[in-house]
């Protein structure tokens, strides 16, 4: 039923939902509430038909990073009883561990809620922003950013493949040299992005981008009553949750 | 077999040379593998100089690979592949961006490698180059082999 209700919603509505969820994720500290927000984000993301499971699969790769963040949080913000200590040095404390977990939950909320936006194409998002009176140049920059993200990750994969095809077995070389190799990944990606952005700006100027002060659009988005209702409900829900959290009755 | 193990036996030239350049200078692009293999400094310098001279890149040795022209990138990518002394070569459109003189240089190098017993598969639309330097031509269309002549 939820799937039918959210089907074909305006990208601006989705943007408001994502903003509400990620704002809650940033401001709330309580682990149980954060878990609740994450669950709601997951349910909404699935209802919108976003590729949530493939995103979660991809997130498995950065699971190590999440664990590292949890441990670092635990070390630098210790509180409560000691859970793990080595040679008298307390490594993980109860309070620090909980802070680490809440950080991981917060990042997951931002990532999972952002998948809702992937159910609208970039043209719809840019049009939504333009109709919200955001200058076309800025809206266009957002869409270019969205478009280029997969290209950057593909370029990184290309470089890793190119390095391996030179006969370098990444798993067998010492860590010091491996670090040098990974530093090579940054160079082509950054320079490639700069070259591409220069070419793109030239191409845009040759096609008279910003030559006229007003632009018209072939695509016009129109908000339906359910979009307005969803936006109002999301905002009210967001404010109520924050009020309950900061000023409990 | 890992990709690294395959790469140590087979040299692969990408269709777009920009995709396989990653170092901060032309010299480093060629010396990269030699350094990882543990070659001595003298050996690296000698091999790199030879390679740069062969591919007419000596005057660009300190340049940033990404700022080179298409033809220069192509020559650099081929030089970087050959420095590894592979046993077999796969070259995807190796003549793209090369002028007539440099095509001749490339043809000479490939002929030398062939005489050394290094096999190679060349993927190319440059029919003249292919006819002149190959001993087996497999024509493909729509993903299928339409002609195979030796």
Coordinates of C-alpha atoms in Angstrom, one line a residue:
Chain A
X1 CA 0.0 0.0 0.0
X2 CA 2.9 2.3 0.9
X3 CA 4.5 1.5 -2.5
X4 CA 1.3 2.6 -4.3
X5 CA 1.2 5.8 -2.3
X6 CA 4.7 6.9 -3.0
X7 CA 4.8 5.8 -6.7
X8 CA 5.5 8.8 -9.0
X9 CA 6.1 11.3 -6.2
X10 CA 7.6 14.6 -7.0
X11 CA 11.4 14.8 -6.6
X12 CA 11.0 17.8 -4.3
X13 CA 8.9 15.7 -1.9
X14 CA 11.6 13.0 -1.9
X15 CA 14.2 15.7 -1.2
X16 CA 12.1 17.0 1.8
X17 CA 11.8 13.4 3.2
X18 CA 15.6 12.8 2.8
X19 CA 16.3 16.2 4.5
X20 CA 14.0 15.3 7.4
X21 CA 15.5 11.9 7.9
X22 CA 19.2 13.0 7.6
X23 CA 18.5 16.0 10.0
X24 CA 17.1 13.5 12.5
X25 CA 20.1 11.3 12.0
X26 CA 22.5 14.2 12.7
X27 CA 20.7 15.8 15.7
X28 CA 19.6 12.7 17.6
X29 CA 22.2 11.0 19.9
X30 CA 20.1 8.2 21.4
X31 CA 20.9 4.8 19.9
X32 CA 17.3 3.4 20.1
X33 CA 15.9 6.5 18.4
X34 CA 18.6 6.4 15.7
X35 CA 17.8 2.7 15.1
X36 CA 14.2 3.7 14.7
X37 CA 15.0 6.4 12.2
X38 CA 17.3 4.0 10.3
X39 CA 14.4 1.5 10.1
X40 CA 12.0 4.1 8.8
X41 CA 14.6 5.2 6.2
X42 CA 15.0 1.6 5.1
X43 CA 11.2 1.0 4.8
X44 CA 10.7 4.3 2.9
X45 CA 13.7 3.6 0.6
X46 CA 12.3 0.1 -0.2
X47 CA 8.8 1.6 -0.8
X48 CA 10.2 4.1 -3.2
X49 CA 11.8 1.2 -5.1
X50 CA 15.4 2.3 -4.6
X51 CA 18.2 -0.3 -5.1
X52 CA 18.6 -0.5 -1.3
X53 CA 20.0 -4.0 -1.2
X54 CA 22.7 -3.4 -3.8
X55 CA 23.6 -0.2 -1.8
X56 CA 23.8 -2.3 1.4
X57 CA 25.9 -4.8 -0.5
X58 CA 28.3 -2.1 -1.6
X59 CA 28.4 -0.7 2.0
X60 CA 29.8 -4.1 3.1
X61 CA 33.0 -3.0 1.5
X62 CA 33.3 0.0 3.9
X63 CA 32.2 -2.0 6.9
X64 CA 35.9 -2.0 8.0
X65 CA 35.8 1.8 8.0
X66 CA 32.7 1.8 10.1
X67 CA 34.3 -0.5 12.6
X68 CA 37.5 1.6 12.6
X69 CA 35.3 4.7 13.3
X70 CA 33.5 3.0 16.2
X71 CA 36.9 2.0 17.7
X72 CA 38.4 5.5 17.2
X73 CA 35.3 7.1 18.8
X74 CA 35.6 4.6 21.6
X75 CA 39.3 5.5 22.3
X76 CA 39.0 9.3 22.0
X77 CA 35.6 9.6 23.8
X78 CA 35.9 7.2 26.6
X79 CA 33.2 7.0 29.3
X80 CA 31.7 4.3 31.5
X81 CA 33.1 0.9 32.3
X82 CA 36.1 -0.6 30.5
X83 CA 35.2 -3.3 28.0
X84 CA 38.7 -4.0 26.6
X85 CA 42.1 -3.0 27.9
X86 CA 45.6 -4.0 26.8
X87 CA 48.4 -3.7 29.4
X88 CA 46.5 -1.2 31.6
X89 CA 45.6 1.0 28.6
X90 CA 41.8 1.1 28.2
X91 CA 41.0 0.6 24.5
X92 CA 37.3 0.3 24.4
X93 CA 34.8 1.6 27.0
X94 CA 31.1 1.1 27.3
X95 CA 30.2 4.7 26.7
X96 CA 32.8 5.1 23.9
X97 CA 31.5 2.0 22.2
X98 CA 27.9 3.3 22.3
X99 CA 29.1 6.6 20.7
X100 CA 30.9 4.6 18.0
X101 CA 27.7 2.7 17.3
X102 CA 25.6 5.9 17.1
X103 CA 28.1 7.3 14.6
X104 CA 27.8 4.2 12.4
X105 CA 23.9 4.4 12.7
X106 CA 24.1 8.1 11.8
X107 CA 26.2 7.5 8.7
X108 CA 23.9 4.6 7.7
X109 CA 20.8 6.9 8.0
X110 CA 22.4 9.5 5.7
X111 CA 23.4 6.8 3.1
X112 CA 20.1 4.8 3.2
X113 CA 17.9 7.9 3.1
X114 CA 20.0 9.3 0.2
X115 CA 19.1 6.2 -1.9
X116 CA 15.5 7.6 -2.1
X117 CA 16.8 10.3 -4.4
X118 CA 18.2 7.7 -6.7
X119 CA 14.6 6.8 -7.7
X120 CA 14.3 10.1 -9.6
X121 CA 16.5 10.8 -12.6
X122 CA 18.9 13.7 -12.5
X123 CA 16.9 15.8 -15.0
X124 CA 13.8 15.6 -12.6
X125 CA 16.0 16.6 -9.6
X126 CA 17.5 19.6 -11.4
X127 CA 14.0 20.7 -12.6
X128 CA 12.7 20.3 -9.1
X129 CA 15.4 22.6 -7.8
X130 CA 14.9 25.1 -10.6
X131 CA 11.1 25.3 -9.8
X132 CA 12.1 25.9 -6.2
X133 CA 13.8 29.1 -7.5
X134 CA 17.3 27.8 -7.0
X135 CA 19.5 29.4 -9.7
X136 CA 19.8 27.1 -12.8
X137 CA 23.6 27.3 -12.6
X138 CA 23.7 25.8 -9.1
X139 CA 21.0 23.2 -9.9
X140 CA 23.0 22.3 -13.0
X141 CA 26.2 21.9 -10.9
X142 CA 24.3 19.5 -8.6
X143 CA 23.2 17.4 -11.6
X144 CA 26.7 17.4 -13.0
X145 CA 28.1 16.3 -9.7
X146 CA 25.6 13.4 -9.5
X147 CA 26.4 12.4 -13.1
X148 CA 30.1 12.4 -12.6
X149 CA 30.2 10.3 -9.4
X150 CA 30.0 6.9 -11.2
X151 CA 32.5 8.1 -13.8
X152 CA 35.1 8.9 -11.1
X153 CA 34.6 5.5 -9.5
X154 CA 35.0 3.8 -12.9
X155 CA 38.2 5.8 -13.5
X156 CA 39.6 4.5 -10.2
X157 CA 38.8 0.9 -11.2
X158 CA 40.5 1.5 -14.6
X159 CA 43.7 2.7 -12.8
X160 CA 43.7 -0.3 -10.5
X161 CA 43.3 -2.6 -13.5
X162 CA 46.0 -0.8 -15.4
X163 CA 48.4 -1.1 -12.5
X164 CA 47.7 -4.9 -12.2
X165 CA 48.1 -5.4 -15.9
X166 CA 51.6 -4.0 -15.6
X167 CA 52.3 -7.2 -13.7
X168 CA 51.8 -5.8 -10.2
X169 CA 50.1 -8.2 -7.8
X170 CA 48.6 -5.9 -5.3
X171 CA 48.1 -8.6 -2.7
X172 CA 51.8 -9.7 -2.7
X173 CA 53.7 -6.5 -2.5
X174 CA 54.9 -4.9 0.8
X175 CA 52.6 -2.4 2.6
X176 CA 55.0 0.5 2.0
X177 CA 55.0 0.0 -1.8
X178 CA 51.2 -0.7 -1.7
X179 CA 50.7 2.7 -0.1
X180 CA 52.6 4.4 -2.9
X181 CA 50.5 2.5 -5.5
X182 CA 47.3 3.6 -3.9
X183 CA 48.5 7.2 -3.9
X184 CA 48.7 6.8 -7.7
X185 CA 44.9 6.4 -7.8
X186 CA 44.3 10.0 -6.8
X187 CA 46.4 11.6 -9.5
X188 CA 44.5 10.4 -12.6
X189 CA 41.1 10.8 -11.0
X190 CA 41.7 14.4 -10.0
X191 CA 43.4 15.4 -13.2
X192 CA 40.7 13.5 -15.2
X193 CA 38.0 15.4 -13.4
X194 CA 39.7 18.7 -14.1
X195 CA 40.1 18.0 -17.8
X196 CA 36.5 16.8 -18.0
X197 CA 35.2 19.9 -16.2
X198 CA 37.2 22.2 -18.5
X199 CA 35.9 20.3 -21.6
X200 CA 32.3 20.4 -20.3
X201 CA 32.5 24.1 -19.6
X202 CA 33.8 24.8 -23.2
X203 CA 31.0 22.5 -24.6
X204 CA 28.4 24.4 -22.6
X205 CA 29.6 27.8 -23.7
X206 CA 29.6 26.8 -27.3
X207 CA 26.0 25.8 -26.8
X208 CA 25.2 29.3 -25.4
X209 CA 24.8 28.3 -21.8
X210 CA 23.9 31.5 -19.8
X211 CA 23.7 33.5 -23.0
X212 CA 20.1 34.6 -22.2
X213 CA 18.9 35.6 -18.7
X214 CA 15.8 33.5 -18.8
X215 CA 15.4 29.8 -19.6
X216 CA 12.3 27.9 -20.4
X217 CA 11.8 24.2 -19.7
X218 CA 10.2 21.5 -21.7
X219 CA 9.7 19.5 -18.6
X220 CA 7.5 21.0 -15.9
X221 CA 6.9 19.3 -12.6
X222 CA 3.6 19.7 -10.8
X223 CA 3.0 18.9 -7.2
X224 CA -0.1 16.9 -6.4
X225 CA -2.1 17.2 -3.2
X226 CA -0.4 14.0 -1.8
X227 CA 3.0 15.7 -2.4
X228 CA 1.9 18.7 -0.3
X229 CA 0.5 16.4 2.3
X230 CA 3.6 14.3 2.5
X231 CA 5.9 17.3 2.8
X232 CA 3.8 18.8 5.6
X233 CA 3.6 15.4 7.4
X234 CA 7.3 14.9 7.0
X235 CA 8.2 18.3 8.4
X236 CA 5.7 18.0 11.3
X237 CA 7.0 14.5 12.1
X238 CA 10.6 15.7 12.0
X239 CA 9.9 18.7 14.3
X240 CA 7.8 16.6 16.7
X241 CA 10.6 14.0 17.0
X242 CA 13.2 16.6 17.6
X243 CA 11.0 18.4 20.2
X244 CA 10.3 15.1 22.0
X245 CA 14.1 14.4 22.0
X246 CA 15.3 17.8 23.2
X247 CA 12.3 18.7 25.4
X248 CA 10.7 15.6 26.7
X249 CA 7.2 16.2 28.1
Chain B
X1 CA 45.5 -16.6 -11.8
X2 CA 45.3 -13.1 -10.5
X3 CA 45.2 -10.0 -12.8
X4 CA 48.8 -9.1 -11.6
X5 CA 50.1 -12.6 -12.6
X6 CA 48.4 -12.3 -16.0
X7 CA 49.9 -8.8 -16.4
X8 CA 53.4 -10.0 -15.7
X9 CA 53.1 -12.4 -18.7
X10 CA 50.8 -10.4 -21.1
X11 CA 51.2 -6.8 -22.0
X12 CA 47.9 -5.1 -22.6
X13 CA 47.5 -1.8 -24.4
X14 CA 44.1 -0.1 -23.7
X15 CA 42.1 1.4 -26.6
X16 CA 42.2 4.7 -24.7
X17 CA 45.7 5.3 -23.5
X18 CA 44.5 7.9 -20.9
X19 CA 42.9 5.0 -19.0
X20 CA 46.3 3.3 -18.3
X21 CA 48.4 6.3 -17.3
X22 CA 48.6 7.1 -13.6
X23 CA 52.1 8.4 -12.7
X24 CA 53.1 12.0 -12.1
X25 CA 55.7 12.2 -14.9
X26 CA 56.5 10.4 -18.2
X27 CA 59.7 9.0 -16.7
X28 CA 57.9 7.6 -13.7
X29 CA 55.2 6.1 -15.9
X30 CA 57.9 3.9 -17.5
X31 CA 60.0 3.2 -14.5
X32 CA 57.0 2.3 -12.2
X33 CA 57.2 -1.4 -12.7
X34 CA 61.0 -1.6 -12.8
X35 CA 61.1 0.1 -9.3
X36 CA 58.6 -2.4 -7.9
X37 CA 60.6 -5.3 -9.4
X38 CA 63.6 -4.1 -7.5
X39 CA 65.9 -3.2 -10.4
X40 CA 69.0 -1.1 -9.7
X41 CA 68.9 2.6 -10.3
X42 CA 71.5 2.4 -13.1
X43 CA 69.5 -0.4 -14.8
X44 CA 66.2 1.7 -14.5
X45 CA 67.9 4.8 -15.9
X46 CA 69.3 2.9 -18.8
X47 CA 66.1 1.1 -19.7
X48 CA 64.0 4.2 -19.3
X49 CA 66.3 6.3 -21.4
X50 CA 66.3 3.7 -24.2
X51 CA 62.6 3.5 -24.1
X52 CA 62.1 7.3 -24.2
X53 CA 64.5 7.6 -27.1
X54 CA 62.8 4.8 -29.1
X55 CA 59.4 6.4 -28.7
X56 CA 60.5 10.0 -29.2
X57 CA 59.5 11.0 -25.7
X58 CA 62.9 12.1 -24.2
X59 CA 62.1 15.8 -24.4
X60 CA 58.9 15.1 -22.4
X61 CA 60.4 13.0 -19.6
X62 CA 59.4 15.4 -16.8
X63 CA 56.0 16.2 -18.3
X64 CA 52.7 15.3 -16.7
X65 CA 51.3 12.3 -18.7
X66 CA 47.7 13.8 -18.7
X67 CA 48.9 16.9 -20.4
X68 CA 50.3 15.0 -23.4
X69 CA 48.7 14.9 -26.8
X70 CA 46.7 11.8 -27.9
X71 CA 49.7 10.5 -30.0
X72 CA 52.2 11.1 -27.2
X73 CA 49.9 9.3 -24.7
X74 CA 49.7 6.4 -27.1
X75 CA 53.5 6.2 -27.4
X76 CA 53.9 6.5 -23.7
X77 CA 51.4 3.7 -23.0
X78 CA 53.1 1.4 -25.5
X79 CA 56.5 2.2 -24.0
X80 CA 55.2 1.5 -20.4
X81 CA 53.7 -1.9 -21.6
X82 CA 56.9 -3.0 -23.4
X83 CA 59.3 -2.0 -20.5
X84 CA 57.8 -5.0 -18.6
X85 CA 59.2 -7.3 -21.3
X86 CA 55.9 -9.3 -21.7
X87 CA 55.8 -12.8 -23.3
X88 CA 52.7 -11.9 -25.3
X89 CA 51.1 -8.6 -26.3
X90 CA 47.5 -7.6 -26.7
X91 CA 47.3 -4.2 -28.5
X92 CA 44.0 -2.5 -28.8
X93 CA 44.1 0.1 -31.7
X94 CA 47.9 0.8 -31.3
X95 CA 48.1 3.1 -34.3
X96 CA 45.5 5.6 -33.2
X97 CA 46.9 9.1 -32.9
X98 CA 50.2 8.1 -34.5
X99 CA 51.5 9.9 -37.6
X100 CA 53.1 8.0 -40.5
X101 CA 56.7 8.2 -39.2
X102 CA 55.7 7.0 -35.7
X103 CA 53.6 4.2 -37.2
X104 CA 56.8 3.0 -39.0
X105 CA 58.7 3.2 -35.7
X106 CA 55.9 1.1 -34.0
X107 CA 55.9 -1.4 -36.9
X108 CA 59.7 -1.8 -36.5
X109 CA 59.4 -2.4 -32.8
X110 CA 56.6 -4.9 -33.2
X111 CA 58.6 -6.7 -36.0
X112 CA 61.7 -6.9 -33.6
X113 CA 59.5 -8.3 -30.9
X114 CA 58.0 -10.9 -33.3
X115 CA 61.5 -12.0 -34.2
X116 CA 62.3 -12.4 -30.5
X117 CA 59.4 -14.9 -30.4
X118 CA 56.9 -12.6 -28.6
X119 CA 53.4 -13.3 -29.9
X120 CA 50.8 -10.6 -30.2
X121 CA 47.2 -10.0 -31.0
X122 CA 46.4 -6.6 -32.5
X123 CA 42.9 -5.3 -32.5
X124 CA 42.7 -2.6 -35.2
X125 CA 40.6 -0.8 -37.8
X126 CA 43.8 0.3 -39.6
X127 CA 43.6 -2.3 -42.4
X128 CA 46.8 -1.2 -44.1
X129 CA 48.8 -1.6 -40.9
X130 CA 47.2 -5.0 -40.2
X131 CA 47.8 -6.3 -43.7
X132 CA 51.4 -5.3 -43.7
X133 CA 52.4 -6.7 -40.3
X134 CA 50.2 -9.7 -39.5
X135 CA 50.4 -13.4 -40.5
X136 CA 46.8 -14.1 -39.5
X137 CA 43.8 -11.8 -39.9
X138 CA 40.5 -12.5 -38.2
X139 CA 37.8 -10.2 -39.3
X140 CA 34.8 -9.7 -37.0
X141 CA 31.4 -8.1 -37.5
X142 CA 28.6 -7.9 -35.1
X143 CA 30.5 -9.9 -32.5
X144 CA 31.1 -12.9 -34.9
X145 CA 34.1 -14.1 -37.0
X146 CA 33.3 -13.5 -40.6
X147 CA 36.8 -14.2 -42.1
X148 CA 39.9 -16.0 -41.0
X149 CA 42.9 -15.9 -43.4
X150 CA 46.5 -16.8 -42.8

